[in-house]
mmCIF file of C-alpha atoms in Angstrom:
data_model
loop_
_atom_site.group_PDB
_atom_site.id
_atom_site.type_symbol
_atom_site.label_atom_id
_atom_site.label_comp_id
_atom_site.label_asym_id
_atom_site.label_seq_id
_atom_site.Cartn_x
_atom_site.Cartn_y
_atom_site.Cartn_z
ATOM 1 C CA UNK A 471 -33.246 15.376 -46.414
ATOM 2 C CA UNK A 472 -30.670 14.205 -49.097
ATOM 3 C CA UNK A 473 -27.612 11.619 -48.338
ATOM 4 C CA UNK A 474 -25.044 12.210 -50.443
ATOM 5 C CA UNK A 475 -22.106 9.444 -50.615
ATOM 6 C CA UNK A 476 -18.715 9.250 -52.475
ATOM 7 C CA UNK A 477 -17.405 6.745 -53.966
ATOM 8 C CA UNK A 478 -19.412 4.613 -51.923
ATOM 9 C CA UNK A 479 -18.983 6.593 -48.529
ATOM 10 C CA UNK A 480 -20.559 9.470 -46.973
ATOM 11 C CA UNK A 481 -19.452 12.169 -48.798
ATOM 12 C CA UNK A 482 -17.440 15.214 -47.338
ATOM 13 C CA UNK A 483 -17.877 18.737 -47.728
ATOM 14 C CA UNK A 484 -14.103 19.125 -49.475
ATOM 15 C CA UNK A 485 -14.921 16.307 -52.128
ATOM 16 C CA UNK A 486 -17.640 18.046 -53.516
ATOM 17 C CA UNK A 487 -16.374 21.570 -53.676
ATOM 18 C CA UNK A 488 -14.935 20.657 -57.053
ATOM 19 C CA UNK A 489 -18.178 19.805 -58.368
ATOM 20 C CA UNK A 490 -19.642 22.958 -56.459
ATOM 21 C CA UNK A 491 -16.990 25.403 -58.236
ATOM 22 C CA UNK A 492 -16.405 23.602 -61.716
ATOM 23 C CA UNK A 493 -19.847 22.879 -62.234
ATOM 24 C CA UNK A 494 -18.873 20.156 -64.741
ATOM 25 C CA UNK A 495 -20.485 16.718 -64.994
ATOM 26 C CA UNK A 496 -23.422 14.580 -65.192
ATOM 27 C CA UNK A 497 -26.186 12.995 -63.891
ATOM 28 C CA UNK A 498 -29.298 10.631 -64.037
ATOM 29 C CA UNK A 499 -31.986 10.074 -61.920
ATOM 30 C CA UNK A 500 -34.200 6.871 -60.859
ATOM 31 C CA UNK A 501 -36.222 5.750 -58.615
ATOM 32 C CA UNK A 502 -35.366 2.887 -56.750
ATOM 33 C CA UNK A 503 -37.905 0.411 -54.854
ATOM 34 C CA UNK A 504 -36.879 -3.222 -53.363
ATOM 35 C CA UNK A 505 -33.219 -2.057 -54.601
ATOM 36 C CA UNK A 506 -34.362 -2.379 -58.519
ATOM 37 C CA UNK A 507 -35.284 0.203 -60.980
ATOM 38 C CA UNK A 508 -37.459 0.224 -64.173
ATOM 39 C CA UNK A 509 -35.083 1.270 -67.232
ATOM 40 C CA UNK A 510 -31.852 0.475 -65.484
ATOM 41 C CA UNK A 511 -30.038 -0.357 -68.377
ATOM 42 C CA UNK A 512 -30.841 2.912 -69.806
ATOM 43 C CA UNK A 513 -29.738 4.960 -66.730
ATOM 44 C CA UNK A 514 -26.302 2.810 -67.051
ATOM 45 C CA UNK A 515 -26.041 3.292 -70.721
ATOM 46 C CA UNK A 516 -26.294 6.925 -70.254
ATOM 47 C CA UNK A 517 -24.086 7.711 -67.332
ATOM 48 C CA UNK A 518 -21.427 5.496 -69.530
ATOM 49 C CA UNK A 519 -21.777 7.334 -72.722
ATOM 50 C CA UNK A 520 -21.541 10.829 -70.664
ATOM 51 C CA UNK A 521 -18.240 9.556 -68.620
ATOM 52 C CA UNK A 522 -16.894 9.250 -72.535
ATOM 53 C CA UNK A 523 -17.962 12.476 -74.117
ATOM 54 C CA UNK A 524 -16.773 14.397 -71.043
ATOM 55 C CA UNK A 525 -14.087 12.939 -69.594
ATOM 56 C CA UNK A 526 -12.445 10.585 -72.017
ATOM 57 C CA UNK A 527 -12.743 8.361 -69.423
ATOM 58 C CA UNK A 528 -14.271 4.582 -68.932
ATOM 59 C CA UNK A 529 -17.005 4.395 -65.988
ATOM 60 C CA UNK A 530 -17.855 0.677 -65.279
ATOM 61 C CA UNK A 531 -20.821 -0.505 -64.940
ATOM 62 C CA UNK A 532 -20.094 -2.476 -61.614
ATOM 63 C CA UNK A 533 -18.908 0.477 -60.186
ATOM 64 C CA UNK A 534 -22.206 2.266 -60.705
ATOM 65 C CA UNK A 535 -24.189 -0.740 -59.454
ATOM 66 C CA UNK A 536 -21.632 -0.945 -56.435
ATOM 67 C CA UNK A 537 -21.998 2.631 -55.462
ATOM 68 C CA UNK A 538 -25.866 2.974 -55.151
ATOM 69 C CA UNK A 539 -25.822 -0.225 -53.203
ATOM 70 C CA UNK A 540 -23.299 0.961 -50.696
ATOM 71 C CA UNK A 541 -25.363 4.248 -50.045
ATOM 72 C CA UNK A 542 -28.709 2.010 -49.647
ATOM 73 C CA UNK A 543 -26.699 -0.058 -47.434
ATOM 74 C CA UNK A 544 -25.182 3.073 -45.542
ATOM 75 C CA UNK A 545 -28.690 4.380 -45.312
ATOM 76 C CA UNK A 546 -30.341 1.397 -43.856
ATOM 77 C CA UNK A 547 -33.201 1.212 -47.049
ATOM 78 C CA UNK A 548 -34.314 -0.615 -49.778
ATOM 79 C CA UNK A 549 -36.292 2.160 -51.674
ATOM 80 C CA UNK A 550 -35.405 5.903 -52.219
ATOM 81 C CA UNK A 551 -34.984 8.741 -55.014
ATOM 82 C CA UNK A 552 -31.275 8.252 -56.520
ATOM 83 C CA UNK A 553 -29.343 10.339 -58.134
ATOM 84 C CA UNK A 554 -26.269 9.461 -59.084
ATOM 85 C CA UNK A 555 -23.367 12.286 -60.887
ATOM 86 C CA UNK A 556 -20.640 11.672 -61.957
ATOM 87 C CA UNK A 557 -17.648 14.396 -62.119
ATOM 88 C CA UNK A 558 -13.578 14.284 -61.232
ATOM 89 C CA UNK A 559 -11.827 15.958 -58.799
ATOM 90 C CA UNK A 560 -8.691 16.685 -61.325
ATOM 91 C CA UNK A 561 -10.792 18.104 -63.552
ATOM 92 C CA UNK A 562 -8.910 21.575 -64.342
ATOM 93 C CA UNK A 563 -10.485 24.173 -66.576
ATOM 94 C CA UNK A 564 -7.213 25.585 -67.641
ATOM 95 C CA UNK A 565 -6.800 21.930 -69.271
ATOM 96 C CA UNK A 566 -10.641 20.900 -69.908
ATOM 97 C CA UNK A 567 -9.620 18.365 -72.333
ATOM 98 C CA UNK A 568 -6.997 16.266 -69.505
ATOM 99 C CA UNK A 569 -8.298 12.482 -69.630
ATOM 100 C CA UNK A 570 -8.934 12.743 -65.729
ATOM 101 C CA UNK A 571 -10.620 9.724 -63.577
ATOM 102 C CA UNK A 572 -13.714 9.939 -62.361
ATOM 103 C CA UNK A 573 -15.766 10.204 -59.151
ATOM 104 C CA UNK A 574 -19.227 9.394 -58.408
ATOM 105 C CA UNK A 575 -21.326 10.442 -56.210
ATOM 106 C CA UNK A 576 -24.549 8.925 -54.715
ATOM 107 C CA UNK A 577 -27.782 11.359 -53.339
ATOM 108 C CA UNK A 578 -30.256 9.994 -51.906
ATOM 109 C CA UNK A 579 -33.819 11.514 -50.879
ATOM 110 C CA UNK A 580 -37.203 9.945 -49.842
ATOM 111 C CA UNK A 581 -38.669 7.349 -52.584
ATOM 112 C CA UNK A 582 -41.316 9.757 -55.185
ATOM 113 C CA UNK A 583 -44.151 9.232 -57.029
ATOM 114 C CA UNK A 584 -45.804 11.878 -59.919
ATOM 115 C CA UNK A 585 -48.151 14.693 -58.678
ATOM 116 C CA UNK A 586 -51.339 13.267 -61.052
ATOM 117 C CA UNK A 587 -52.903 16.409 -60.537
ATOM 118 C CA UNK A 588 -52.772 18.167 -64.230
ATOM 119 C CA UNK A 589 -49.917 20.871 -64.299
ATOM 120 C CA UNK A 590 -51.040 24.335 -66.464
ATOM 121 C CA UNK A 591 -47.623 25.060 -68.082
ATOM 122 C CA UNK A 592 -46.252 28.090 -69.747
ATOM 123 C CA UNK A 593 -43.910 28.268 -72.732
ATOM 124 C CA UNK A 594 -40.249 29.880 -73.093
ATOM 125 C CA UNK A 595 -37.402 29.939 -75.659
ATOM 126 C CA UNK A 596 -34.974 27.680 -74.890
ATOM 127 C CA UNK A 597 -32.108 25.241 -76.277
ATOM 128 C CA UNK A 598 -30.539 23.113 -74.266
ATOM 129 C CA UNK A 599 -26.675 22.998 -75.028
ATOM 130 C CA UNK A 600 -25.411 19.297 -75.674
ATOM 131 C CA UNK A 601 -29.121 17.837 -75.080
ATOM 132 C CA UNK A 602 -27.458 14.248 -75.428
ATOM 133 C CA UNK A 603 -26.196 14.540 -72.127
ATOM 134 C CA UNK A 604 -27.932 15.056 -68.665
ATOM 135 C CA UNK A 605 -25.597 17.546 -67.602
ATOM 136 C CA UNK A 606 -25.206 19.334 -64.152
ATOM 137 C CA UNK A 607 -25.715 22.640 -65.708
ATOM 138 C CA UNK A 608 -29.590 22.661 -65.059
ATOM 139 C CA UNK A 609 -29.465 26.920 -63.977
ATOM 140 C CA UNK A 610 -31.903 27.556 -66.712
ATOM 141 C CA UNK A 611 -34.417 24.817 -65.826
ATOM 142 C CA UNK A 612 -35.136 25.936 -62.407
ATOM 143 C CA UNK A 613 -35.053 29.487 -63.451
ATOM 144 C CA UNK A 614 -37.640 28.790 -66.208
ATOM 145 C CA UNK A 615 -39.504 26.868 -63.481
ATOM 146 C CA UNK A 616 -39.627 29.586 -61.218
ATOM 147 C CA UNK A 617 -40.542 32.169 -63.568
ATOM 148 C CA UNK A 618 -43.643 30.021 -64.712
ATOM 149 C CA UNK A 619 -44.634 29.779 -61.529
ATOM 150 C CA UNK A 620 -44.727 33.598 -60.705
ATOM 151 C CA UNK A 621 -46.494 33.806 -63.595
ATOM 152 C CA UNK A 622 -49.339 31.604 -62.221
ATOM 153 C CA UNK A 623 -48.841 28.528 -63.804
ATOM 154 C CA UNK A 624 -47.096 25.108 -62.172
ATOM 155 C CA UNK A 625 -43.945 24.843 -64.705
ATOM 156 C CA UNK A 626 -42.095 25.790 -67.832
ATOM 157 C CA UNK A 627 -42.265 23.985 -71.493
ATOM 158 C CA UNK A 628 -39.628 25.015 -73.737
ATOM 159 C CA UNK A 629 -39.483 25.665 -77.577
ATOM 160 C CA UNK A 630 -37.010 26.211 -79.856
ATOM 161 C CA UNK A 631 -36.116 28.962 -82.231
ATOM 162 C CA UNK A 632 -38.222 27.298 -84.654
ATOM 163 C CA UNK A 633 -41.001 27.476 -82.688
ATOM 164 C CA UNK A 634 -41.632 23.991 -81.996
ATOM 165 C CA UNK A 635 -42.003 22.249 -78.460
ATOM 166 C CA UNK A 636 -38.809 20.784 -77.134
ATOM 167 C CA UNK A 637 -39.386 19.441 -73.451
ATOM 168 C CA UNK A 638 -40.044 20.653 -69.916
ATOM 169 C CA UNK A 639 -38.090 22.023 -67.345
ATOM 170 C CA UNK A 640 -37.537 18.396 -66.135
ATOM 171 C CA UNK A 641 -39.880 16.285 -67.934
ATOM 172 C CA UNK A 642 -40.491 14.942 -71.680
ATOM 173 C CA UNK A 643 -43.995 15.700 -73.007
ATOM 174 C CA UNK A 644 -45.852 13.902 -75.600
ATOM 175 C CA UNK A 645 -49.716 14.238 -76.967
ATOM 176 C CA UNK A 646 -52.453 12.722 -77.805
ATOM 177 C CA UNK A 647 -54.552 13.144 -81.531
ATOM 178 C CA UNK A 648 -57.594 10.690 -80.352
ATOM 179 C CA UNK A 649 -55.552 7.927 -81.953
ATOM 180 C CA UNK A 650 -51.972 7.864 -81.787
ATOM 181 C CA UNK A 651 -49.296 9.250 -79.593
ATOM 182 C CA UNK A 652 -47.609 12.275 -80.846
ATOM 183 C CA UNK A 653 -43.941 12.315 -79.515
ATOM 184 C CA UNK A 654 -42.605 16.255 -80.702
ATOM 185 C CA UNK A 655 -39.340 15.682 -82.981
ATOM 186 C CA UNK A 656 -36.763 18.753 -81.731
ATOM 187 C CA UNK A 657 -33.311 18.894 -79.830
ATOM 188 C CA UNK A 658 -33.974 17.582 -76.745
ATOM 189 C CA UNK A 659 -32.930 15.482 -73.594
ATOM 190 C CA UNK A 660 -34.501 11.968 -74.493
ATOM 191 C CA UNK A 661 -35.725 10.748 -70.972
ATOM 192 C CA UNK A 662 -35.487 7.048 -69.789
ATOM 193 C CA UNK A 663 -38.934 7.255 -68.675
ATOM 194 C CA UNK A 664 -39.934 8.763 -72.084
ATOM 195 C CA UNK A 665 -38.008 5.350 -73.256
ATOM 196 C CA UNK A 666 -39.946 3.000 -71.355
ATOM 197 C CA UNK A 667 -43.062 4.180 -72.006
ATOM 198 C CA UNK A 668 -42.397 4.235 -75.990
ATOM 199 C CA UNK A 669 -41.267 0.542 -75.368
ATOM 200 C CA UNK A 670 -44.730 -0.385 -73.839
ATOM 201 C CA UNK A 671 -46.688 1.636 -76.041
ATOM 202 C CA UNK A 672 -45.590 -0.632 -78.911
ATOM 203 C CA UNK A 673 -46.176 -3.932 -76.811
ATOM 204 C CA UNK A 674 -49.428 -2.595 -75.675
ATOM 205 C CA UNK A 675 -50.426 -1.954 -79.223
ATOM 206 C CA UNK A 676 -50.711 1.992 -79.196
ATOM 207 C CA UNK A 677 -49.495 4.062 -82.303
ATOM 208 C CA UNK A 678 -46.954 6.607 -81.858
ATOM 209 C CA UNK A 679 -45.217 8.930 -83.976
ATOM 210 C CA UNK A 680 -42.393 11.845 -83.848
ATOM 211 C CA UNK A 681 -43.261 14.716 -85.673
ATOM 212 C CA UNK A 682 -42.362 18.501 -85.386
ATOM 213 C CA UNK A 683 -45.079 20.309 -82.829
ATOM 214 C CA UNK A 684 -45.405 24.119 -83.039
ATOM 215 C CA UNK A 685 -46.788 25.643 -79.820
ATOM 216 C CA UNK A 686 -48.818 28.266 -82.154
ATOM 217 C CA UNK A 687 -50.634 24.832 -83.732
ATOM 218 C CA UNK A 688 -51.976 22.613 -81.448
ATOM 219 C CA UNK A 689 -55.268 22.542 -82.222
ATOM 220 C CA UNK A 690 -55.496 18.751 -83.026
ATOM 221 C CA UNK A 691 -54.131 17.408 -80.351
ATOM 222 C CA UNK A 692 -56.859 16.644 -77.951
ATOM 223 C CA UNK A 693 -54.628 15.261 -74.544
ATOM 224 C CA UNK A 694 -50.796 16.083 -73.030
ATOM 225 C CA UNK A 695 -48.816 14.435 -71.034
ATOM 226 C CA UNK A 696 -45.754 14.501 -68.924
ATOM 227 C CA UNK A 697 -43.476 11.875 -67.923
ATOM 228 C CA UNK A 698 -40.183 11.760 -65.588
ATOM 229 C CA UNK A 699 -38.371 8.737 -63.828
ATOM 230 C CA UNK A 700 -41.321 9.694 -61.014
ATOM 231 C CA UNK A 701 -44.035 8.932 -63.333
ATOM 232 C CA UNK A 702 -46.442 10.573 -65.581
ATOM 233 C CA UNK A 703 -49.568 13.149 -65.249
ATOM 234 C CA UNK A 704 -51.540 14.708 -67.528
ATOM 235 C CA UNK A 705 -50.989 18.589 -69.004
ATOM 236 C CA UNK A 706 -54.081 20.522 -68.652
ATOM 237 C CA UNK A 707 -53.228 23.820 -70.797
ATOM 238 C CA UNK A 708 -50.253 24.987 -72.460
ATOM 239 C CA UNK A 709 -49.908 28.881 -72.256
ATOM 240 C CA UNK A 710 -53.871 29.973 -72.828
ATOM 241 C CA UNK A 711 -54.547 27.146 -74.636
ATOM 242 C CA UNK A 712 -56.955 24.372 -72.305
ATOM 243 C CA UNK A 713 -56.180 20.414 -72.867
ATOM 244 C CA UNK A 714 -58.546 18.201 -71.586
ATOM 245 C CA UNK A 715 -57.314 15.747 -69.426
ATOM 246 C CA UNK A 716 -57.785 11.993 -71.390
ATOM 247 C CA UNK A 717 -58.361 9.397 -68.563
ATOM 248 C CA UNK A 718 -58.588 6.705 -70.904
ATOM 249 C CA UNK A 719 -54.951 7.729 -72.600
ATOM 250 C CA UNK A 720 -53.544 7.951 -68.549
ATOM 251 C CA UNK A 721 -54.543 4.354 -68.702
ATOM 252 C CA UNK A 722 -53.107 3.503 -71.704
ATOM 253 C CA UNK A 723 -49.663 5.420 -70.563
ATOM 254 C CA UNK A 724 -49.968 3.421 -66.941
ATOM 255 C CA UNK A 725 -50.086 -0.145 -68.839
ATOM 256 C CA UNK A 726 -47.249 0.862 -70.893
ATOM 257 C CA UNK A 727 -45.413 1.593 -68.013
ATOM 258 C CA UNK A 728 -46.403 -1.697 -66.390
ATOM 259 C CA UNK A 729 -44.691 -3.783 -69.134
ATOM 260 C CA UNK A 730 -41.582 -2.730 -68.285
ATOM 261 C CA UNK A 731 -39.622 -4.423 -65.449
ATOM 262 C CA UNK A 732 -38.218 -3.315 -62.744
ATOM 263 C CA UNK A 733 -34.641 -4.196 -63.108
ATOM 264 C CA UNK A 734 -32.556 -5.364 -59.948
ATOM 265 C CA UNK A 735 -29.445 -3.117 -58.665
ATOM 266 C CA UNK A 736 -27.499 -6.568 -57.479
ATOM 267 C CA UNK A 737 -27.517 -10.097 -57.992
ATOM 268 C CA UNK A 738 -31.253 -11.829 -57.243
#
């Protein structure tokens, strides 16, 4: 069940109806265990940067901190699934472009880890507007998801009108050539878990390299992955097209991941 708090107190059905009917803000994700999280700094950096390009406004990064501490406290634990969006009640859409202050708000649900069973996915065209930002208009992403999975397969991958692989529904994907880790280089939402695993790829000692992917051409990639702030699992087909899973790369991936720290929410 999810607890949702504002401002740092349980949150009330009237201060989130602007969010329900404006449908204008922004989001990250984490996971958070013993009240840290790996890639914190990058989940603050973001939710900072989108608080500018949206709202002309400053978010703090104390404030952030403060707020998913008070809803752990509130809640009585140490480890859950955050996420935190930020939006603003005086945000008007007959005056979109008002510097208005901001709210944030605090969900919490039971801690998650990745599925590591190997998801089948299925492609679609799709561009995700402003892909810099984590916005809250994720309509298309669950749709896609659905649709993939009336088709028979467990999620959506998208491409772009070029053709070439962009990201999943709510994942980043990357591949493996036998040798190197093939990151695909198109418009899309740069994940802090896709982050942190290109960090400790490079201090592990793996190759990597972005380069265009076309979902017609991927016959020398031997191995997919997917990654989110839950974890990573392997890809085992994309459309009619069969990967075979790569233990020894889901190794590699889990070491990378292990070099990065988890970061604490408060003072140690």
């Amino acid at each position: 069940m999810t607890r949702a708090f504002f401002n740092g107190q349980p949150a009330a059905a009237a201060e989130l109806q602007p969010l329900a009917l404006a449908n204008y803000g922004h989001f990250t994700s984490m996971q958070v265990r013993a009240r840290a999280v790996r890639g914190l700094d990058l989940h603050l950096q973001r939710l900072k940067a989108g608080t500018r390009e949206l709202f002309d406004s400053p978010l703090e990064e104390a404030r952030i901190r403060i707020a998913i501490l008070a809803a752990l406290d509130a809640d009585g634990v140490d480890d859950a699934s955050v996420r935190v969006t930020v939006f603003s009640r005086a945000f008007d859409y007959t005056r979109p472009d008002a510097v208005v202050p901001v709210d944030v708000l605090v969900s919490l649900t039971a801690p998650r880890e990745a599925d590591p069973k190997p998801a089948w996915v299925k492609t679609y065209p799709f561009q995700r507007p402003l892909p810099q930002l984590k916005h809250v208009g994720t309509f298309p992403l669950f749709q896609s998801r659905r649709q993939a999975r009336r088709d028979g397969f467990d999620d959506a991958l998208f491409v772009d009108p070029k053709g070439r692989i962009s990201e999943g529904s709510v994942w980043n994907i990357g591949f493996w050539d036998g040798t190197q880790v093939i990151w695909p280089q198109a418009e899309a939402l740069r994940g802090t878990e896709e982050r942190l695993l290109q960090l400790g790829l490079a201090e592990i000692g793996v190759t990597q390299r972005h380069t265009p992917v076309e979902a017609r051409a991927l016959g020398g990639l031997r191995a997919a992955f997917a990654a989110n702030a839950t974890g990573i699992w392997p890809i085992a087909g994309i459309d009619d097209l069969a990967l075979r899973p790569d233990p020894a790369l889901m190794e590699r991936l889990a070491a990378a991941r292990a070099t990065q720290p988890w970061q604490p929410l408060g003072p140690g």
